[in-house]
Each structure stands twice: as C-alpha cells, then as structure tokens.
mmCIF file of C-alpha atoms in Angstrom:
data_model
loop_
_atom_site.group_PDB
_atom_site.id
_atom_site.type_symbol
_atom_site.label_atom_id
_atom_site.label_comp_id
_atom_site.label_asym_id
_atom_site.label_seq_id
_atom_site.Cartn_x
_atom_site.Cartn_y
_atom_site.Cartn_z
ATOM 1 C CA MET E 11 106.564 107.793 84.277
ATOM 2 C CA THR E 12 106.877 111.047 86.217
ATOM 3 C CA VAL E 13 104.304 111.426 88.973
ATOM 4 C CA PRO E 14 103.848 114.596 91.002
ATOM 5 C CA ALA E 15 104.227 114.019 94.713
ATOM 6 C CA ARG E 16 101.026 114.440 96.661
ATOM 7 C CA VAL E 17 101.524 117.323 99.067
ATOM 8 C CA SER E 18 99.228 119.044 101.511
ATOM 9 C CA GLN E 19 97.211 121.951 100.148
ATOM 10 C CA GLN E 20 98.234 124.525 102.749
ATOM 11 C CA ASN E 21 101.352 125.490 100.833
ATOM 12 C CA PRO E 22 102.154 123.069 98.005
ATOM 13 C CA ARG E 23 105.483 124.759 97.302
ATOM 14 C CA ALA E 24 106.798 124.215 100.820
ATOM 15 C CA LEU E 25 108.533 121.056 101.941
ATOM 16 C CA THR E 26 106.157 118.973 103.995
ATOM 17 C CA PRO E 27 107.368 117.472 107.301
ATOM 18 C CA LEU E 28 107.981 114.069 105.723
ATOM 19 C CA ALA E 29 109.860 115.597 102.801
ATOM 20 C CA GLN E 30 112.035 117.463 105.293
ATOM 21 C CA SER E 31 112.784 114.231 107.155
ATOM 22 C CA ILE E 32 113.703 112.496 103.893
ATOM 23 C CA SER E 33 115.976 115.365 102.833
ATOM 24 C CA ARG E 34 118.046 114.786 105.988
ATOM 25 C CA LEU E 35 118.529 111.048 105.495
ATOM 26 C CA SER E 36 121.916 109.481 104.897
ATOM 27 C CA SER E 37 121.972 106.293 102.840
ATOM 28 C CA SER E 38 124.211 104.314 100.504
ATOM 29 C CA SER E 39 121.641 104.861 97.730
ATOM 30 C CA GLU E 40 119.619 107.916 96.780
ATOM 31 C CA VAL E 41 116.532 108.473 98.921
ATOM 32 C CA ARG E 42 114.229 111.305 97.980
ATOM 33 C CA PHE E 43 110.705 112.708 98.003
ATOM 34 C CA GLY E 44 108.820 112.836 94.690
ATOM 35 C CA THR E 45 109.599 111.253 91.341
ATOM 36 C CA PRO E 46 112.134 113.338 89.409
ATOM 37 C CA THR E 47 112.495 111.676 86.003
ATOM 38 C CA PRO E 48 110.853 108.997 83.808
ATOM 39 C CA ASP E 49 113.499 106.370 84.602
ATOM 40 C CA TRP E 50 111.886 105.647 87.977
ATOM 41 C CA THR E 51 109.361 102.836 88.439
ATOM 42 C CA ILE E 52 106.344 103.067 90.701
ATOM 43 C CA CYS E 53 106.086 99.848 92.694
ATOM 44 C CA SER E 54 102.396 99.381 91.958
ATOM 45 C CA GLU E 55 103.024 99.468 88.209
ATOM 46 C CA LEU E 56 105.585 96.679 88.468
ATOM 47 C CA LEU E 57 103.426 94.550 90.746
ATOM 48 C CA ALA E 58 100.482 94.922 88.386
ATOM 49 C CA GLU E 59 102.500 93.323 85.549
ATOM 50 C CA PRO E 60 104.354 90.245 86.923
ATOM 51 C CA PRO E 61 106.043 89.498 83.538
ATOM 52 C CA ARG E 62 108.089 92.670 84.052
ATOM 53 C CA PHE E 63 109.962 90.766 86.747
ATOM 54 C CA ASP E 64 111.102 88.359 84.023
ATOM 55 C CA LEU E 65 112.588 91.266 82.065
ATOM 56 C CA TRP E 66 114.411 92.407 85.187
ATOM 57 C CA ARG E 67 115.698 88.870 85.750
ATOM 58 C CA LYS E 68 116.877 88.718 82.122
ATOM 59 C CA ASP E 69 118.991 91.852 82.620
ATOM 60 C CA LEU E 70 120.360 90.416 85.849
ATOM 61 C CA ALA E 71 121.155 87.085 84.166
ATOM 62 C CA GLU E 72 123.201 88.916 81.521
ATOM 63 C CA TRP E 73 125.191 90.633 84.261
ATOM 64 C CA MET E 74 125.734 87.307 86.040
ATOM 65 C CA VAL E 75 127.095 85.748 82.856
ATOM 66 C CA GLU E 76 129.543 88.646 82.525
ATOM 67 C CA GLN E 77 130.662 88.266 86.130
ATOM 68 C CA TYR E 78 130.522 84.507 86.746
ATOM 69 C CA GLY E 79 130.380 82.877 83.320
ATOM 70 C CA GLU E 80 126.797 81.693 83.770
ATOM 71 C CA SER E 81 123.553 82.590 85.499
ATOM 72 C CA ASP E 82 121.078 80.588 87.560
ATOM 73 C CA ASP E 83 117.299 80.930 87.763
ATOM 74 C CA ARG E 84 117.349 80.532 91.539
ATOM 75 C CA ALA E 85 119.914 83.297 91.895
ATOM 76 C CA THR E 86 118.119 85.769 89.638
ATOM 77 C CA ALA E 87 114.903 85.152 91.567
ATOM 78 C CA GLY E 88 116.688 85.327 94.925
ATOM 79 C CA TYR E 89 118.499 88.558 94.154
ATOM 80 C CA ILE E 90 115.376 90.355 92.941
ATOM 81 C CA MET E 91 113.287 89.018 95.824
ATOM 82 C CA GLY E 92 115.672 90.615 98.302
ATOM 83 C CA TRP E 93 116.263 93.762 96.289
ATOM 84 C CA TYR E 94 112.580 94.526 95.905
ATOM 85 C CA LEU E 95 111.654 93.906 99.542
ATOM 86 C CA HIS E 96 114.622 96.008 100.593
ATOM 87 C CA ILE E 97 112.907 99.061 99.038
ATOM 88 C CA PRO E 98 110.013 99.453 101.525
ATOM 89 C CA GLY E 99 112.158 98.015 104.318
ATOM 90 C CA THR E 100 114.851 100.633 103.802
ATOM 91 C CA ILE E 101 112.660 103.722 103.716
ATOM 92 C CA ALA E 102 110.584 102.484 106.650
ATOM 93 C CA GLY E 103 113.668 101.710 108.752
ATOM 94 C CA LEU E 104 115.392 105.010 107.987
ATOM 95 C CA LEU E 105 112.425 107.221 108.817
ATOM 96 C CA PHE E 106 111.491 105.238 111.912
ATOM 97 C CA HIS E 107 115.037 105.421 113.263
ATOM 98 C CA THR E 108 115.859 109.036 112.441
ATOM 99 C CA ALA E 109 112.509 110.775 112.894
ATOM 100 C CA ARG E 110 110.096 108.302 114.510
ATOM 101 C CA ARG E 111 107.899 108.770 111.460
ATOM 102 C CA VAL E 112 106.284 106.056 109.330
ATOM 103 C CA PRO E 113 105.441 106.956 105.725
ATOM 104 C CA SER E 114 102.785 105.399 103.546
ATOM 105 C CA LEU E 115 104.303 102.182 102.227
ATOM 106 C CA LYS E 116 101.591 101.485 99.668
ATOM 107 C CA PRO E 117 103.020 100.351 96.314
ATOM 108 C CA THR E 118 101.351 103.396 94.748
ATOM 109 C CA ASP E 119 103.349 105.647 97.072
ATOM 110 C CA ILE E 120 106.860 104.225 96.584
ATOM 111 C CA ALA E 121 109.060 104.371 93.487
ATOM 112 C CA PHE E 122 112.546 103.099 92.736
ATOM 113 C CA ARG E 123 115.268 103.488 90.129
ATOM 114 C CA LEU E 124 117.468 100.707 88.778
ATOM 115 C CA ASN E 125 121.180 101.086 88.258
ATOM 116 C CA THR E 126 121.889 101.109 84.518
ATOM 117 C CA ALA E 127 125.667 100.793 84.588
ATOM 118 C CA GLY E 128 126.415 97.182 85.499
ATOM 119 C CA ARG E 129 124.403 95.219 88.017
ATOM 120 C CA PRO E 130 120.699 96.167 87.733
ATOM 121 C CA HIS E 131 119.966 96.687 91.418
ATOM 122 C CA PRO E 132 117.790 99.473 92.865
ATOM 123 C CA ASP E 133 119.983 102.516 93.491
ATOM 124 C CA GLY E 134 117.291 105.011 94.402
ATOM 125 C CA ILE E 135 114.077 105.089 96.461
ATOM 126 C CA SER E 136 111.441 107.806 96.368
ATOM 127 C CA VAL E 137 108.396 108.444 98.545
ATOM 128 C CA LEU E 138 105.480 109.935 96.612
ATOM 129 C CA CYS E 139 103.031 110.745 99.406
ATOM 130 C CA ASP E 140 103.519 113.200 102.258
ATOM 131 C CA GLU E 141 101.236 111.366 104.714
ATOM 132 C CA PHE E 142 102.986 109.984 107.802
ATOM 133 C CA ALA E 143 102.336 108.568 111.244
ATOM 134 C CA CYS E 144 104.170 109.939 114.251
ATOM 135 C CA LEU E 145 104.250 110.196 118.042
ATOM 136 C CA PRO E 146 102.344 112.780 120.121
ATOM 137 C CA ASP E 147 105.530 114.801 120.773
ATOM 138 C CA ASP E 148 106.460 115.078 117.090
ATOM 139 C CA PRO E 149 106.839 118.813 116.260
ATOM 140 C CA ALA E 150 104.626 118.281 113.197
ATOM 141 C CA SER E 151 101.962 116.212 114.944
ATOM 142 C CA ASN E 152 99.329 118.846 114.139
ATOM 143 C CA HIS E 153 100.149 118.877 110.422
ATOM 144 C CA PRO E 154 97.262 117.840 108.117
ATOM 145 C CA ALA E 155 99.384 114.991 106.725
ATOM 146 C CA ALA E 156 100.134 113.542 110.180
ATOM 147 C CA THR E 157 98.422 110.658 111.959
ATOM 148 C CA VAL E 158 99.329 110.490 115.641
ATOM 149 C CA VAL E 159 99.660 107.160 117.464
ATOM 150 C CA ALA E 160 99.994 106.618 121.190
ATOM 151 C CA ASN E 161 103.564 105.402 121.648
ATOM 152 C CA GLU E 162 106.605 103.760 120.038
ATOM 153 C CA ALA E 163 105.113 100.276 120.238
ATOM 154 C CA ALA E 164 102.033 101.464 118.346
ATOM 155 C CA LEU E 165 104.188 103.229 115.765
ATOM 156 C CA ALA E 166 106.292 100.097 115.263
ATOM 157 C CA ALA E 167 103.127 98.014 114.888
ATOM 158 C CA LEU E 168 101.820 100.412 112.251
ATOM 159 C CA LEU E 169 105.113 100.216 110.368
ATOM 160 C CA ARG E 170 104.965 96.417 110.492
ATOM 161 C CA ALA E 171 101.386 96.398 109.198
ATOM 162 C CA ARG E 172 102.114 98.814 106.365
ATOM 163 C CA TYR E 173 105.177 96.859 105.311
ATOM 164 C CA ALA E 174 103.258 93.579 105.493
ATOM 165 C CA ALA E 175 100.522 94.966 103.248
ATOM 166 C CA HIS E 176 103.107 95.980 100.634
ATOM 167 C CA ALA E 177 104.972 92.681 100.953
ATOM 168 C CA ALA E 178 101.724 90.736 100.521
ATOM 169 C CA GLN E 179 101.196 92.367 97.137
ATOM 170 C CA PHE E 180 104.771 91.504 96.173
ATOM 171 C CA VAL E 181 104.323 87.879 97.271
ATOM 172 C CA ALA E 182 101.157 87.595 95.180
ATOM 173 C CA SER E 183 102.775 89.157 92.108
ATOM 174 C CA PHE E 184 106.295 87.721 92.197
ATOM 175 C CA GLY E 185 104.948 84.326 93.208
ATOM 176 C CA GLN E 186 103.324 84.046 89.779
ATOM 177 C CA VAL E 187 106.665 84.085 87.929
ATOM 178 C CA VAL E 188 109.046 82.195 90.258
ATOM 179 C CA ARG E 189 109.113 78.738 91.792
ATOM 180 C CA PHE E 190 109.491 79.983 95.350
ATOM 181 C CA GLY E 191 106.737 79.122 97.798
ATOM 182 C CA ARG E 192 105.003 81.552 100.137
ATOM 183 C CA ARG E 193 107.195 80.549 103.076
ATOM 184 C CA THR E 194 110.357 81.448 101.137
ATOM 185 C CA LEU E 195 108.913 84.782 100.033
ATOM 186 C CA TRP E 196 107.737 85.712 103.534
ATOM 187 C CA ALA E 197 111.100 84.649 104.953
ATOM 188 C CA ALA E 198 112.725 87.224 102.673
ATOM 189 C CA ALA E 199 110.145 89.823 103.720
ATOM 190 C CA THR E 200 110.988 89.125 107.366
ATOM 191 C CA ASP E 201 114.708 89.460 106.721
ATOM 192 C CA MET E 202 114.377 92.743 104.847
ATOM 193 C CA LEU E 203 112.119 94.281 107.480
ATOM 194 C CA GLU E 204 114.648 93.403 110.173
ATOM 195 C CA TYR E 205 117.594 94.472 108.024
ATOM 196 C CA GLY E 206 115.997 97.818 107.176
ATOM 197 C CA ALA E 207 115.831 98.761 110.846
ATOM 198 C CA TRP E 208 119.311 97.427 111.633
ATOM 199 C CA ALA E 209 120.909 99.106 108.614
ATOM 200 C CA ALA E 210 119.263 102.425 109.486
ATOM 201 C CA GLY E 211 121.014 102.380 112.843
ATOM 202 C CA ARG E 212 124.335 101.441 111.280
ATOM 203 C CA VAL E 213 124.263 104.159 108.614
ATOM 204 C CA SER E 214 123.281 106.698 111.298
ATOM 205 C CA GLY E 215 126.177 105.701 113.571
ATOM 206 C CA ASP E 216 123.835 104.112 116.112
ATOM 207 C CA GLU E 217 123.873 100.362 115.499
ATOM 208 C CA PRO E 218 122.488 99.456 118.951
ATOM 209 C CA GLY E 219 119.591 101.811 118.268
ATOM 210 C CA GLY E 220 118.905 100.015 114.996
ATOM 211 C CA VAL E 221 118.924 96.697 116.836
ATOM 212 C CA THR E 222 116.437 98.090 119.359
ATOM 213 C CA ASP E 223 114.218 99.292 116.510
ATOM 214 C CA ALA E 224 114.286 95.842 114.903
ATOM 215 C CA ALA E 225 113.165 94.305 118.201
ATOM 216 C CA LEU E 226 110.339 96.856 118.463
ATOM 217 C CA ILE E 227 109.162 96.097 114.939
ATOM 218 C CA LEU E 228 109.565 92.301 115.188
ATOM 219 C CA PRO E 229 109.228 91.581 118.930
ATOM 220 C CA GLU E 230 107.987 88.025 118.340
ATOM 221 C CA LYS E 231 106.891 85.780 115.503
ATOM 222 C CA LEU E 232 103.872 87.601 114.148
ATOM 223 C CA ASP E 233 102.032 86.391 111.048
ATOM 224 C CA PRO E 234 102.717 86.657 108.179
ATOM 225 C CA PHE E 235 106.371 87.011 109.196
ATOM 226 C CA VAL E 236 108.323 83.854 109.928
ATOM 227 C CA SER E 237 110.283 84.925 113.022
ATOM 228 C CA ALA E 238 110.985 87.626 115.543
ATOM 229 C CA SER E 239 114.110 89.736 115.110
ATOM 230 C CA THR E 240 117.116 87.431 115.448
ATOM 231 C CA LEU E 241 119.750 90.107 116.052
ATOM 232 C CA HIS E 242 122.100 89.209 118.880
ATOM 233 C CA LEU E 243 125.460 90.371 120.160
ATOM 234 C CA SER E 244 128.373 88.026 119.483
ATOM 235 C CA ASP E 245 132.127 88.225 119.954
ATOM 236 C CA GLU E 246 132.260 89.683 116.441
ATOM 237 C CA GLY E 247 129.537 92.260 116.980
ATOM 238 C CA TRP E 248 125.859 92.199 116.138
ATOM 239 C CA LYS E 249 124.785 89.174 114.102
ATOM 240 C CA ARG E 250 121.484 87.770 112.897
ATOM 241 C CA LYS E 251 120.096 84.455 111.724
ATOM 242 C CA ARG E 252 118.827 84.883 108.201
ATOM 243 C CA ASN E 253 115.592 83.170 107.216
ATOM 244 C CA SER E 254 115.966 83.457 103.443
ATOM 245 C CA CYS E 255 118.584 82.832 100.766
ATOM 246 C CA CYS E 256 119.524 84.772 97.621
ATOM 247 C CA PHE E 257 121.187 81.661 96.102
ATOM 248 C CA HIS E 258 124.341 83.613 95.331
ATOM 249 C CA TYR E 259 126.338 80.578 96.434
ATOM 250 C CA VAL E 260 125.189 78.535 93.403
ATOM 251 C CA LEU E 261 127.067 80.794 90.972
ATOM 252 C CA PRO E 262 130.491 79.524 89.812
ATOM 253 C CA ALA E 263 133.328 80.489 92.176
ATOM 254 C CA ALA E 264 130.967 82.681 94.226
ATOM 255 C CA GLU E 265 131.592 82.983 97.965
ATOM 256 C CA PRO E 266 128.487 82.367 100.110
ATOM 257 C CA CYS E 267 126.954 85.414 101.747
ATOM 258 C CA THR E 268 127.673 86.008 105.419
ATOM 259 C CA ALA E 269 125.360 83.816 107.512
ATOM 260 C CA CYS E 270 123.937 82.148 104.419
ATOM 261 C CA PRO E 271 121.161 79.883 105.784
ATOM 262 C CA ARG E 272 121.952 77.157 103.243
ATOM 263 C CA THR E 273 125.718 76.920 103.726
ATOM 264 C CA CYS E 274 126.350 78.081 107.321
ATOM 265 C CA ASN E 275 125.637 76.317 110.581
#
C-alpha cells in the first residue's frame, strides 16, 4: 500500500527538516522519508493482523531449511522479534545521534520493506510523518512540524517513551501468536533500543558517541524496559550484556551469536 507522506502545508513540495535529516543518514539498509512503492508494509497494518506474523515466520522457516536443513519455532519467533523491534530502534537511534531529532515512532508513521531475495529480513525503513522533536538550538526549531524540548535528557526521555509506546503495541500483537512471555518480549525491546543508539554511533564513525546516547536513553532500569544500558568498555572494545535471545543457536551447526545470553557466561 502506497501512502503519501504527511508534510507541512507551507510548501508541500519542499523537503521538510526531518526529511532532510533522513536524506543525510548512512545505514546498512535503506532509510527514507515517505513510502515509495506497494511492497512496503506500514507497521500498524501488520500489528493489526497478528496472523500475518505467522506468514512471515513461514517464509523465514523455508529459508532456514535451505540454510540449515531444518527450522525451529523458537528461532523463527526470535529472529522476527528482534528484526521488528530493530525498525523503530534504528530510525530513532540514527536521528537522535546525527541530528538530535526524534521522529514520530507511532506504528502508523513507520513502514518497512522485506528482502525478497533470500532471508526475509527488513532491508528498508521509511518515516511517513514529518513531525519531530528537537532541542531549542535546532535550526528548524520554529518549523510548524517541530516540538521543542528543554535539553538532551528530555529529548532522550521522549524518544524512550515513543519507542516504548510502539513496542507495547508489538508486544500485544506478537504475543498472541508466539509462546514468548512479556518479559522475553520486553527484553528484546530493551536490547533493540540500546542497539539502535550504539549502532548509530558506529555507522557514523563515532562509537563512543553512540554509547553515550544509549546511556542517555536508558540511564537506569525504567519500566517497561528490563535494564539500563549495559554497554561497557572491555579489552576487546565496547561490549554489552544482552537481555534477549534470537535462538539462532538451536539451528543445526549454527554458531551462537556474540554474547548470546543462553550460551555465554
């Protein structure tokens, strides 16, 4: 379904400040403003129909059989749990790190595209709404689409709240079709919020800045999240303690993920 992006009415043909910020982002997957073609899925449409997750898991299971000889229900659920939560976590982390802007993270305002050649993971993220929150010194703070907050701590808190609201809808929807409990689902939400900030710093060439952002967003254990940011500097660089598991390790001959909480001390 193609949905026109909601833009301010001053000059609908001009790029809005948020669209400009998105156009400058660097990411391993496509990140854009507006929905370009019908092969994109609006998050709210998926969450409104939980059985669609089963179709996604079926496609993933077929890929797993091709790669590993068999699939596993825990792994298909674990992969998609992380993949989905990575969508709002990624766009939030990138815009917070690069522009100190927080977009709307409502499921109605985020869309994604699945890879169709091989593993069916999200390979594109699109923001559909030009509204954003920013700091008082943002050059577009007087734009009609802008909401100004007092400082970085307030902006990080707003990001956390917007992400939590989106994640809560995912937990309610996905929880209907998987055997995972709420603690497992919120553990994944915590991990992907932290990872979104960290990864934004890494892809921008400023990993310490991404770590600082993660600490701003998750400064302590704040409900409904299960922990504060766990990023810490080790002899091997920045590491974190993951709270959730994708169950990749249960697949035949599959190597556990780095810092897998079920196989690593």
